[in-house]
PDB file of C-alpha atoms in Angstrom:
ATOM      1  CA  UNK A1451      30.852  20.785  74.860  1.00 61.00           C
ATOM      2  CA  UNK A1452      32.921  23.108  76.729  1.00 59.00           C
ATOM      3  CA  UNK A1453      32.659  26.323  78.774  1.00 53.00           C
ATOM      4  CA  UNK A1454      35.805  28.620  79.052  1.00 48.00           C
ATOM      5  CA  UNK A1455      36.186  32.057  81.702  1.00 42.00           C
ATOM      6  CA  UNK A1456      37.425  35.144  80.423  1.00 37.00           C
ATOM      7  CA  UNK A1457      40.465  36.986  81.834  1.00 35.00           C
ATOM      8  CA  UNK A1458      40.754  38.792  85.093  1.00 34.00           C
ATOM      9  CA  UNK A1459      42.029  42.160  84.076  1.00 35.00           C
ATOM     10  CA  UNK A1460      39.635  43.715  81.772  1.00 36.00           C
ATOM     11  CA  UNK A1461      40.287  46.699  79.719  1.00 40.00           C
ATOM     12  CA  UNK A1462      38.068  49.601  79.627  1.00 38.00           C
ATOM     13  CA  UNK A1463      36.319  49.309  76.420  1.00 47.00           C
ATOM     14  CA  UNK A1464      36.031  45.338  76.909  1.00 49.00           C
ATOM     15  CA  UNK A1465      33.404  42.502  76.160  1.00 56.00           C
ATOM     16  CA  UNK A1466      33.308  41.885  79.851  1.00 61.00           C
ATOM     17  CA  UNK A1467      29.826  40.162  80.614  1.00 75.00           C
ATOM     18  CA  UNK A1468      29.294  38.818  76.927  1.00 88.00           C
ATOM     19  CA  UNK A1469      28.828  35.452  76.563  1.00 92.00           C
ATOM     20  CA  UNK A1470      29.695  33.842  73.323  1.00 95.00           C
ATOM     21  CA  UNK A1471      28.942  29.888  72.202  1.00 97.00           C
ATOM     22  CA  UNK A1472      30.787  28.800  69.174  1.00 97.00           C
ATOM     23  CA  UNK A1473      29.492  25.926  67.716  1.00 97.00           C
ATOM     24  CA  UNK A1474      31.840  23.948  65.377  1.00 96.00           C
ATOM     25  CA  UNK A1475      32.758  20.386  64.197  1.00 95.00           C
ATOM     26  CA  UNK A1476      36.339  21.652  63.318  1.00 94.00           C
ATOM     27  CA  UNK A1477      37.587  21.860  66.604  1.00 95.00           C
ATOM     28  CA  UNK A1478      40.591  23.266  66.100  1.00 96.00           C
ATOM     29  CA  UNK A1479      38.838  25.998  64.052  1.00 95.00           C
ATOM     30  CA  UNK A1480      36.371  26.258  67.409  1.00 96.00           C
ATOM     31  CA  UNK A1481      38.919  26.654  69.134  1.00 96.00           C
ATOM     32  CA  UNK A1482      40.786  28.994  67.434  1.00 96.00           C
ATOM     33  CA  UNK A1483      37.492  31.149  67.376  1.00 96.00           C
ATOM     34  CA  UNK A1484      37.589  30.895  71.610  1.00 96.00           C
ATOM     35  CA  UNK A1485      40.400  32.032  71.865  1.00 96.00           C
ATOM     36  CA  UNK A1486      40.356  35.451  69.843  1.00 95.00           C
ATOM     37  CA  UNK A1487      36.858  36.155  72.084  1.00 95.00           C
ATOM     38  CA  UNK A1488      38.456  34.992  75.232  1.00 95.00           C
ATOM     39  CA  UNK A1489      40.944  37.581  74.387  1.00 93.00           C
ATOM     40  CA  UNK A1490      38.286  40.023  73.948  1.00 91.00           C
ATOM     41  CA  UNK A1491      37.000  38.958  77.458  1.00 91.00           C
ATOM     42  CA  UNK A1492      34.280  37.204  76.403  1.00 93.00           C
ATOM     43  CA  UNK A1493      32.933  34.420  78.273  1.00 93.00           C
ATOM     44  CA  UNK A1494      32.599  31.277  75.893  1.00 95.00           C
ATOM     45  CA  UNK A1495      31.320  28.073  75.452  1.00 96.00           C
ATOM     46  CA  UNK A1496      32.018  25.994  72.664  1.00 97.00           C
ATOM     47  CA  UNK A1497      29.773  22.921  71.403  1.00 96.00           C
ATOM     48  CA  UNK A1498      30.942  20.400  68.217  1.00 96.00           C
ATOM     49  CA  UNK A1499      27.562  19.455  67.393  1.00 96.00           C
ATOM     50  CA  UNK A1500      23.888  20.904  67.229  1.00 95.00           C
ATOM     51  CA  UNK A1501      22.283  19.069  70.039  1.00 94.00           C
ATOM     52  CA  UNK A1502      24.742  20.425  72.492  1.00 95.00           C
ATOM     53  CA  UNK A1503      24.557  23.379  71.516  1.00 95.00           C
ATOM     54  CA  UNK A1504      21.446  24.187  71.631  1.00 95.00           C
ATOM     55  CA  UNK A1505      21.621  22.283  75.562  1.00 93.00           C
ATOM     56  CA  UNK A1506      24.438  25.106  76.370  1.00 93.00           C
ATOM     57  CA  UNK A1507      22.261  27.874  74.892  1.00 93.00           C
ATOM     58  CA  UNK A1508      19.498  27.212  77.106  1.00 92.00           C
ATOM     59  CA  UNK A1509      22.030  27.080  79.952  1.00 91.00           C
ATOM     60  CA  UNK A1510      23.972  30.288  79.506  1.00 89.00           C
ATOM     61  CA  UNK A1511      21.980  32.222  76.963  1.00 89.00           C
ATOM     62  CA  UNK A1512      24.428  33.335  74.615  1.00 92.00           C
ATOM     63  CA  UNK A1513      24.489  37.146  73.824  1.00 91.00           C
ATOM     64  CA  UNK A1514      26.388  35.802  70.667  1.00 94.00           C
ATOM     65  CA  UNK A1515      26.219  32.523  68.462  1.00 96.00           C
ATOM     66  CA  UNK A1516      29.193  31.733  65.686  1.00 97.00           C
ATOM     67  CA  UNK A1517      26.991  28.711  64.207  1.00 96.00           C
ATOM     68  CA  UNK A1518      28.997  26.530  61.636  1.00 94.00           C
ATOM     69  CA  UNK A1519      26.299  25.795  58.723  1.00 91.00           C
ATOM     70  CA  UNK A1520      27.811  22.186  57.804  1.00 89.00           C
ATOM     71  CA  UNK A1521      26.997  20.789  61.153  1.00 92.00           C
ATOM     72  CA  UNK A1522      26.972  16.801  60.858  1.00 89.00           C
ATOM     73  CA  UNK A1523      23.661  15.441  61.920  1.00 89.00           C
ATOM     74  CA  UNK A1524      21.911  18.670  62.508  1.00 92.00           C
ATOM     75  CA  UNK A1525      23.109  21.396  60.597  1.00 91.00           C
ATOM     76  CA  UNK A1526      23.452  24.769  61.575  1.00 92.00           C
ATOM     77  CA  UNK A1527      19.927  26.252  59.684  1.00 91.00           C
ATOM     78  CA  UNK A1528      18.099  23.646  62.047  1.00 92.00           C
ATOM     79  CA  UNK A1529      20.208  24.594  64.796  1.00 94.00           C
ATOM     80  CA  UNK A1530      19.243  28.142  64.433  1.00 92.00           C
ATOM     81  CA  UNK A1531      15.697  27.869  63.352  1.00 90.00           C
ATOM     82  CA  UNK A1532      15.350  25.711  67.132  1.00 92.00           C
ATOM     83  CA  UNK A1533      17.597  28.470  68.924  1.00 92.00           C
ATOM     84  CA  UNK A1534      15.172  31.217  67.432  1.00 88.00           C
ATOM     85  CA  UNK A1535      11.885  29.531  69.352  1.00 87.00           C
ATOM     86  CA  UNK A1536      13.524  30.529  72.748  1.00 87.00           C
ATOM     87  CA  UNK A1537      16.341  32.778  72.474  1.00 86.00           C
ATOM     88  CA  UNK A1538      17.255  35.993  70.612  1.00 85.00           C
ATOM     89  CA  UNK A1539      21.393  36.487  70.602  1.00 90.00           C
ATOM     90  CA  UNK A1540      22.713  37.356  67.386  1.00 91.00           C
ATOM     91  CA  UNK A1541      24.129  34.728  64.762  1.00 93.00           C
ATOM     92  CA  UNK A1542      27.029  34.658  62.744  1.00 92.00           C
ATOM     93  CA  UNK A1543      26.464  31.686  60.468  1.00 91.00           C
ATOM     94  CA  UNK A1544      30.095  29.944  59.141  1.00 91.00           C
ATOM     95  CA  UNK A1545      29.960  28.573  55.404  1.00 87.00           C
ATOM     96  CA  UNK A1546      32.072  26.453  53.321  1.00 82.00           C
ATOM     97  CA  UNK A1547      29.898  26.954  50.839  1.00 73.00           C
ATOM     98  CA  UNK A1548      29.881  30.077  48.512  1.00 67.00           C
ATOM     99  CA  UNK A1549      26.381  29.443  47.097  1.00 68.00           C
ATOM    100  CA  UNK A1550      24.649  32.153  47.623  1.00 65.00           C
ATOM    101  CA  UNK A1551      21.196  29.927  47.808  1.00 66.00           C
ATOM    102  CA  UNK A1552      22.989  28.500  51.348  1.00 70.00           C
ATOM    103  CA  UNK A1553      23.307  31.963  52.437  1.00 72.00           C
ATOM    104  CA  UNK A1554      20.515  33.212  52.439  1.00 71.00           C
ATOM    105  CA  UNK A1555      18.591  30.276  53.543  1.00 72.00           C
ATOM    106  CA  UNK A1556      21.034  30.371  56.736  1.00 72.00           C
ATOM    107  CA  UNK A1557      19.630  33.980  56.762  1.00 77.00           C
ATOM    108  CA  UNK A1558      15.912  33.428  55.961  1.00 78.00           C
ATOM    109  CA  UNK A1559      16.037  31.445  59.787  1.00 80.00           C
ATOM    110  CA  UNK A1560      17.384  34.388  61.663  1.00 81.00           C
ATOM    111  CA  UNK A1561      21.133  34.395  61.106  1.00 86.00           C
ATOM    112  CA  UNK A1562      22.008  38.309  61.274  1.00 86.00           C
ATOM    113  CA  UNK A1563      25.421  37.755  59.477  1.00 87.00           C
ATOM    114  CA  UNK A1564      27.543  35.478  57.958  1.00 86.00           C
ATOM    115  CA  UNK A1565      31.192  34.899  56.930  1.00 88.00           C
ATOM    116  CA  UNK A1566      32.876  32.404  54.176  1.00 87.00           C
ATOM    117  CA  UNK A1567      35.803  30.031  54.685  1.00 87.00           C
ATOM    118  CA  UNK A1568      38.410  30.592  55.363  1.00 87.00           C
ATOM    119  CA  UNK A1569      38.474  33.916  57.192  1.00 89.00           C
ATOM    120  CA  UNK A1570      40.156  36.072  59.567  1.00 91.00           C
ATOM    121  CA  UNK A1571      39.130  35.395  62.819  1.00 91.00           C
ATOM    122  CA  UNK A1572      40.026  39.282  63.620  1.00 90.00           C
ATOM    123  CA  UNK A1573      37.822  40.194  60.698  1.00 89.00           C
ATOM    124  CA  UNK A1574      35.350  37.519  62.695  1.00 91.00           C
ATOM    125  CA  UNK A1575      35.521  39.553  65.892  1.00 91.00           C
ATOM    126  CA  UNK A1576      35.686  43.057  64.720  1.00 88.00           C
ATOM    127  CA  UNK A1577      32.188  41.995  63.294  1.00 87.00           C
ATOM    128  CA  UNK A1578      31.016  40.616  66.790  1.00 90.00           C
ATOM    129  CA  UNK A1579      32.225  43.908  68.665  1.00 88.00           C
ATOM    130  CA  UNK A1580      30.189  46.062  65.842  1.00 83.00           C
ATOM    131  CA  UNK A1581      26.707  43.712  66.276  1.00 83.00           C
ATOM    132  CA  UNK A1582      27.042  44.092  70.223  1.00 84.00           C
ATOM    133  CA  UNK A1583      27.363  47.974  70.184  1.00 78.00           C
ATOM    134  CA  UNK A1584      24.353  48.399  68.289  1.00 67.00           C
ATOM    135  CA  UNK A1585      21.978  49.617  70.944  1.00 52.00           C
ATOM    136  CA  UNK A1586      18.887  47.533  72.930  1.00 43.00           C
ATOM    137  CA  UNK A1587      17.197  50.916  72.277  1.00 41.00           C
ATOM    138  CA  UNK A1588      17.291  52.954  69.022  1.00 41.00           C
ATOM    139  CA  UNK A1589      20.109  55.495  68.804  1.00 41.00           C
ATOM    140  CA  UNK A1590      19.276  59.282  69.295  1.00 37.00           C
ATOM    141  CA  UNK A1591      19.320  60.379  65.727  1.00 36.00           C
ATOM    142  CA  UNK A1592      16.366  57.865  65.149  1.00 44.00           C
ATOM    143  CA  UNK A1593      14.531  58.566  67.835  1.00 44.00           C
ATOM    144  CA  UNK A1594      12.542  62.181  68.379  1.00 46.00           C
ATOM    145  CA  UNK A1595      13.338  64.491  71.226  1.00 46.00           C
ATOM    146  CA  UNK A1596      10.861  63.819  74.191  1.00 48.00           C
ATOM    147  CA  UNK A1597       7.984  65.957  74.196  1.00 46.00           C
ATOM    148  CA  UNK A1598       7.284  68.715  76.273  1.00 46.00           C
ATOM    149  CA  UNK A1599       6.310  66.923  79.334  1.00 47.00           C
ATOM    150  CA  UNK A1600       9.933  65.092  78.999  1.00 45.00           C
ATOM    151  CA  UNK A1601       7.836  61.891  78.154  1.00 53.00           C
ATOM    152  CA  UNK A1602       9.157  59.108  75.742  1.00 65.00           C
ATOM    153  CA  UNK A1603       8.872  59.882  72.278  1.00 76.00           C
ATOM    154  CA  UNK A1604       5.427  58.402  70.925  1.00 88.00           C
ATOM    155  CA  UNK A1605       5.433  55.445  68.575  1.00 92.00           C
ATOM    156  CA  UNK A1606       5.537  55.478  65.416  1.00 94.00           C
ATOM    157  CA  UNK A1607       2.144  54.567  63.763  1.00 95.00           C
ATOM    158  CA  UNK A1608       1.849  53.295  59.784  1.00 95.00           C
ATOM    159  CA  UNK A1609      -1.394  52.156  59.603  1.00 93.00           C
ATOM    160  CA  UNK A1610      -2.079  49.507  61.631  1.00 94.00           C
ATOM    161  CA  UNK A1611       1.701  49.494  61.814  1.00 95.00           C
ATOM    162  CA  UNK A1612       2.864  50.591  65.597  1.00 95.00           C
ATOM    163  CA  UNK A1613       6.810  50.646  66.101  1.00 95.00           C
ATOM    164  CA  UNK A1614       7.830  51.628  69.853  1.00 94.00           C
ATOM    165  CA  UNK A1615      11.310  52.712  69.645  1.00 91.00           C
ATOM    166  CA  UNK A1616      12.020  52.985  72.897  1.00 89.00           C
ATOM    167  CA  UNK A1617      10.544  49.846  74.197  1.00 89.00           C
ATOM    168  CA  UNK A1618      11.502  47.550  70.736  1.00 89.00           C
ATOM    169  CA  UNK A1619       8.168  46.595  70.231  1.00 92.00           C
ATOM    170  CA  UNK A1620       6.287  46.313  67.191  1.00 95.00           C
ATOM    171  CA  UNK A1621       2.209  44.976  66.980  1.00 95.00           C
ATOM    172  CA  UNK A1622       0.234  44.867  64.164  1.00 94.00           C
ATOM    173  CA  UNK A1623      -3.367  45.417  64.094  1.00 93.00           C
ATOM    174  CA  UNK A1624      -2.981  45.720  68.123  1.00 92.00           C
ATOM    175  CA  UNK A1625      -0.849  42.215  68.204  1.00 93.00           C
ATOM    176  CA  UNK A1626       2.992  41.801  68.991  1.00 92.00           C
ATOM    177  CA  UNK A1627       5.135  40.980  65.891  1.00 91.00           C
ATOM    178  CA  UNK A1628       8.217  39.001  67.135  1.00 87.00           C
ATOM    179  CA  UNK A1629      11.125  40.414  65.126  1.00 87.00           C
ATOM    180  CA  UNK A1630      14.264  39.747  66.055  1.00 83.00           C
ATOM    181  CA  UNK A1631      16.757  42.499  66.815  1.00 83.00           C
ATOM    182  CA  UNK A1632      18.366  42.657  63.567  1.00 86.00           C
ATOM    183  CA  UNK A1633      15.021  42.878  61.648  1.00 89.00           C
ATOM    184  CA  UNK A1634      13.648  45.760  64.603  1.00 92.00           C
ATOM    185  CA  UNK A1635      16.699  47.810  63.705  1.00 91.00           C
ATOM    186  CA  UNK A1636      16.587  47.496  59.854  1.00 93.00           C
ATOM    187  CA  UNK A1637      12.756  48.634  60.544  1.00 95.00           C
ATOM    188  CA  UNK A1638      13.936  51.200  62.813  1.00 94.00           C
ATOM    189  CA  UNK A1639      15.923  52.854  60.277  1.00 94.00           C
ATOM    190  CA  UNK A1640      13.206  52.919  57.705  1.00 95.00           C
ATOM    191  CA  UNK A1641      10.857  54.307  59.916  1.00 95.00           C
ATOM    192  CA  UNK A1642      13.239  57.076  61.476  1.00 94.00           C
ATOM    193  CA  UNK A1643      12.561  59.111  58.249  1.00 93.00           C
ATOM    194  CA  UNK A1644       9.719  58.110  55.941  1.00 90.00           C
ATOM    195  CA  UNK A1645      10.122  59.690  52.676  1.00 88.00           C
ATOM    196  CA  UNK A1646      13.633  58.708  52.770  1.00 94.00           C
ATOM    197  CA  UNK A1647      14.665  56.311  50.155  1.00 95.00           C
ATOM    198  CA  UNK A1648      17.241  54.099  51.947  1.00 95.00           C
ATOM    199  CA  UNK A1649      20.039  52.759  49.475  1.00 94.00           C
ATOM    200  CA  UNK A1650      21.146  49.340  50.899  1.00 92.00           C
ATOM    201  CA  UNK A1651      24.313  50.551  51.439  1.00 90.00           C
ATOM    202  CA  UNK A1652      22.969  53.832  54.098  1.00 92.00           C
ATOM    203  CA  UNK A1653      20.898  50.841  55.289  1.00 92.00           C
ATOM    204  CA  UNK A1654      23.967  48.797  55.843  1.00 88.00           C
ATOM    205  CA  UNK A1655      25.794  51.416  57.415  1.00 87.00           C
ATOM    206  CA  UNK A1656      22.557  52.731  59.714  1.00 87.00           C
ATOM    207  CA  UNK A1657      22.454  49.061  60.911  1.00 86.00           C
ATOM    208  CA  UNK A1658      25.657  47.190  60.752  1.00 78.00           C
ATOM    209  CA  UNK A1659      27.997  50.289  61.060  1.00 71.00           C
ATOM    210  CA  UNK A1660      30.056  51.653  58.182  1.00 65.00           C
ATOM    211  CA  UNK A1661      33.032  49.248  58.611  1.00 63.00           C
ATOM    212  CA  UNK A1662      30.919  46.121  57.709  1.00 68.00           C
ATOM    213  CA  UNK A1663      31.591  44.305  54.548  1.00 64.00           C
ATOM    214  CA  UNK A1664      30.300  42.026  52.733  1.00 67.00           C
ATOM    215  CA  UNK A1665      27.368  41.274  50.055  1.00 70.00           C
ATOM    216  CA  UNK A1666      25.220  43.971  50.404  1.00 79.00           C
ATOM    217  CA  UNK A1667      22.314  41.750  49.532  1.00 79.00           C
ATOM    218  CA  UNK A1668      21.834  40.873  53.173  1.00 82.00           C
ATOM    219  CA  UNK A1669      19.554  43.493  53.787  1.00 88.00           C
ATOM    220  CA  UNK A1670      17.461  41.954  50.767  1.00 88.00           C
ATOM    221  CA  UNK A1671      17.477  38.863  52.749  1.00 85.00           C
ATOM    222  CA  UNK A1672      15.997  40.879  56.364  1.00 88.00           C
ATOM    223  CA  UNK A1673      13.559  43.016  54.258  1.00 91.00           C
ATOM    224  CA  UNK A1674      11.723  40.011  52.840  1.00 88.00           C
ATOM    225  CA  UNK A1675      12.130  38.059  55.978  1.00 86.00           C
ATOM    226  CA  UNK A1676      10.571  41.465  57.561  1.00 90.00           C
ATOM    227  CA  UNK A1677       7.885  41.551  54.829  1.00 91.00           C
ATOM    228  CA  UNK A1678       6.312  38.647  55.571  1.00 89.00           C
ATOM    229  CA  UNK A1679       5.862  38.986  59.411  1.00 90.00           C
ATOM    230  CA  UNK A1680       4.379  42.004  58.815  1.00 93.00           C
ATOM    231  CA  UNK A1681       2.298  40.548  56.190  1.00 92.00           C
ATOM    232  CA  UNK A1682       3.373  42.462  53.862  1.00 91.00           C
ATOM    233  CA  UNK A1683       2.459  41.639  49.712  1.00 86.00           C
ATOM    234  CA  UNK A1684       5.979  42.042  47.927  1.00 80.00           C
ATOM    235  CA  UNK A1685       4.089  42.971  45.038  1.00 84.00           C
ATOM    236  CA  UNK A1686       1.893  45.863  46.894  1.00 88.00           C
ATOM    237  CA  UNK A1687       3.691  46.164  49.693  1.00 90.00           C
ATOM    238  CA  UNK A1688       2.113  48.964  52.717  1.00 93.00           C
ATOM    239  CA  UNK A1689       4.744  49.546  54.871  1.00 95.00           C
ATOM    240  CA  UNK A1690       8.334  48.374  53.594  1.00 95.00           C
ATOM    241  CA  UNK A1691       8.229  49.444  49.722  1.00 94.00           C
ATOM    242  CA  UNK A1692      10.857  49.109  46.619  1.00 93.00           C
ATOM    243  CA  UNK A1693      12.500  52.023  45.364  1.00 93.00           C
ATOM    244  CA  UNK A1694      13.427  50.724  42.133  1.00 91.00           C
ATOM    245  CA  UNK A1695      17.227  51.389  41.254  1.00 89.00           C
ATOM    246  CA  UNK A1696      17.836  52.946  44.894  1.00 91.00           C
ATOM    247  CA  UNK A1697      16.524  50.409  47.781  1.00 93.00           C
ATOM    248  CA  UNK A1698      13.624  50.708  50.317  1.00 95.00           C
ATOM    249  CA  UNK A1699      11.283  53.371  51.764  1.00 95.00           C
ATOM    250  CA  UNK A1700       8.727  52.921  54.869  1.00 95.00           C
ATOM    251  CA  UNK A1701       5.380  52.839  53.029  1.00 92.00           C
ATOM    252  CA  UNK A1702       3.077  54.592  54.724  1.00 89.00           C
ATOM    253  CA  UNK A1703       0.758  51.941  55.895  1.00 88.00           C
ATOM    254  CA  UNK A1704      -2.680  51.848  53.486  1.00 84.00           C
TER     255      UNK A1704
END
């Protein structure tokens, strides 16, 4: 495993103070990868196998993981189901594979994205930039203006549902529900207008930002995973429902 600095001279809109791990058996695909985020002013670390990288996570805790799946030994869904039980950075899962059953099992373990080989490591790091400017608090148009006392907004309340925008916490029945941040903001959305039925594609673009592309059946993949922390019955669901034909609503809770 190896740990690489970022450039001295940073631009203004740079990833200055990001720290990336790439973890790849390819090498010369890993380091292809460090290179187009060192050039971005990232600070990275690459690993070739799972066990060191999950050593250099707990080291530098990564704001970003690019996680091959095909790992030799162990792969990159065990590498990521392990990294999930102590850190939250986002994950960018590699595949080989097309199968979309690979996918979304990569997914079902807390990947937030993933991208098919061979691609554009440009395309690769235009998707990075677009995770890391999604906000650690929810934007202003889903949040409510303060109220009169200039005090935070109030949660949101479904039930026994409570989503704190401000703080990113969610508890059920009074207990915390560990989400991680792509699954708060998908939630977010839903629950920043709900009798809104979302289209995956407005969720897409509400989460992942209009230039994203890919299969839109992602957000499939972070509603179900979303469903069942919540406890949520796919077939009754109370708080994320099907809109047949359209997408998802916020249910209201009962």
């Amino acid at each position: 495993m190896e740990t690489m600095n970022h450039a001295p001279h940073l631009p203004p809109d740079s990833a200055a103070g990001y720290r990336a791990l790439v973890v790849d058996d390819e090498r010369p695909l890993a380091a292809v990868v460090a290179s187009y985020l060192e050039r971005e002013h990232f600070e990275v670390a690459v690993a070739y196998n799972g066990v060191d990288a999950l050593a250099l996570a707990r080291e530098i805790d990564p704001d970003i993981v690019v996680l091959d799946l095909g790992l030799p030994g162990m792969d990159g869904i065990e590498v990521c189901r392990a990294l999930r039980t102590f850190s939250d950075p986002y994950v960018v899962m590699l595949t080989a594979r097309s199968a979309e059953v690979d996918t979304i099992i990569g997914l079902s373990v807390g990947a937030d994205d993933y991208v098919t080989k061979p691609f554009s490591p440009r395309e690769l790091v235009a998707r990075i930039r677009a995770m890391l400017r999604r906000p650690r608090k929810a934007p202003a148009y889903e949040t409510p203006p303060p109220g009169p006392g200039g005090d935070e907004a109030p949660p949101r309340v479904f039930g026994a549902l409570r989503i704190d925008i401000a703080g990113r916490e969610v508890h059920l029945d009074g207990d915390p529900v560990m989400l991680t941040r792509t699954e708060f903001d998908v939630l977010a959305a839903l629950s920043s207008r709900p009798g809104m039925a979302f289209s995956r594609r407005q969720l897409i673009e509400a989460v992942w930002e209009e230039s994203w592309v890919g299969n839109e059946h992602l957000v499939d993949v972070h509603v179900g995973h979303l469903r069942r922390k919540l406890g949520d019955d796919p077939a009754a669901p109370r708080y994320v429902t099907t809109v047949r034909g359209i997408g998802y609503r916020m249910g209201t809770g009962q």
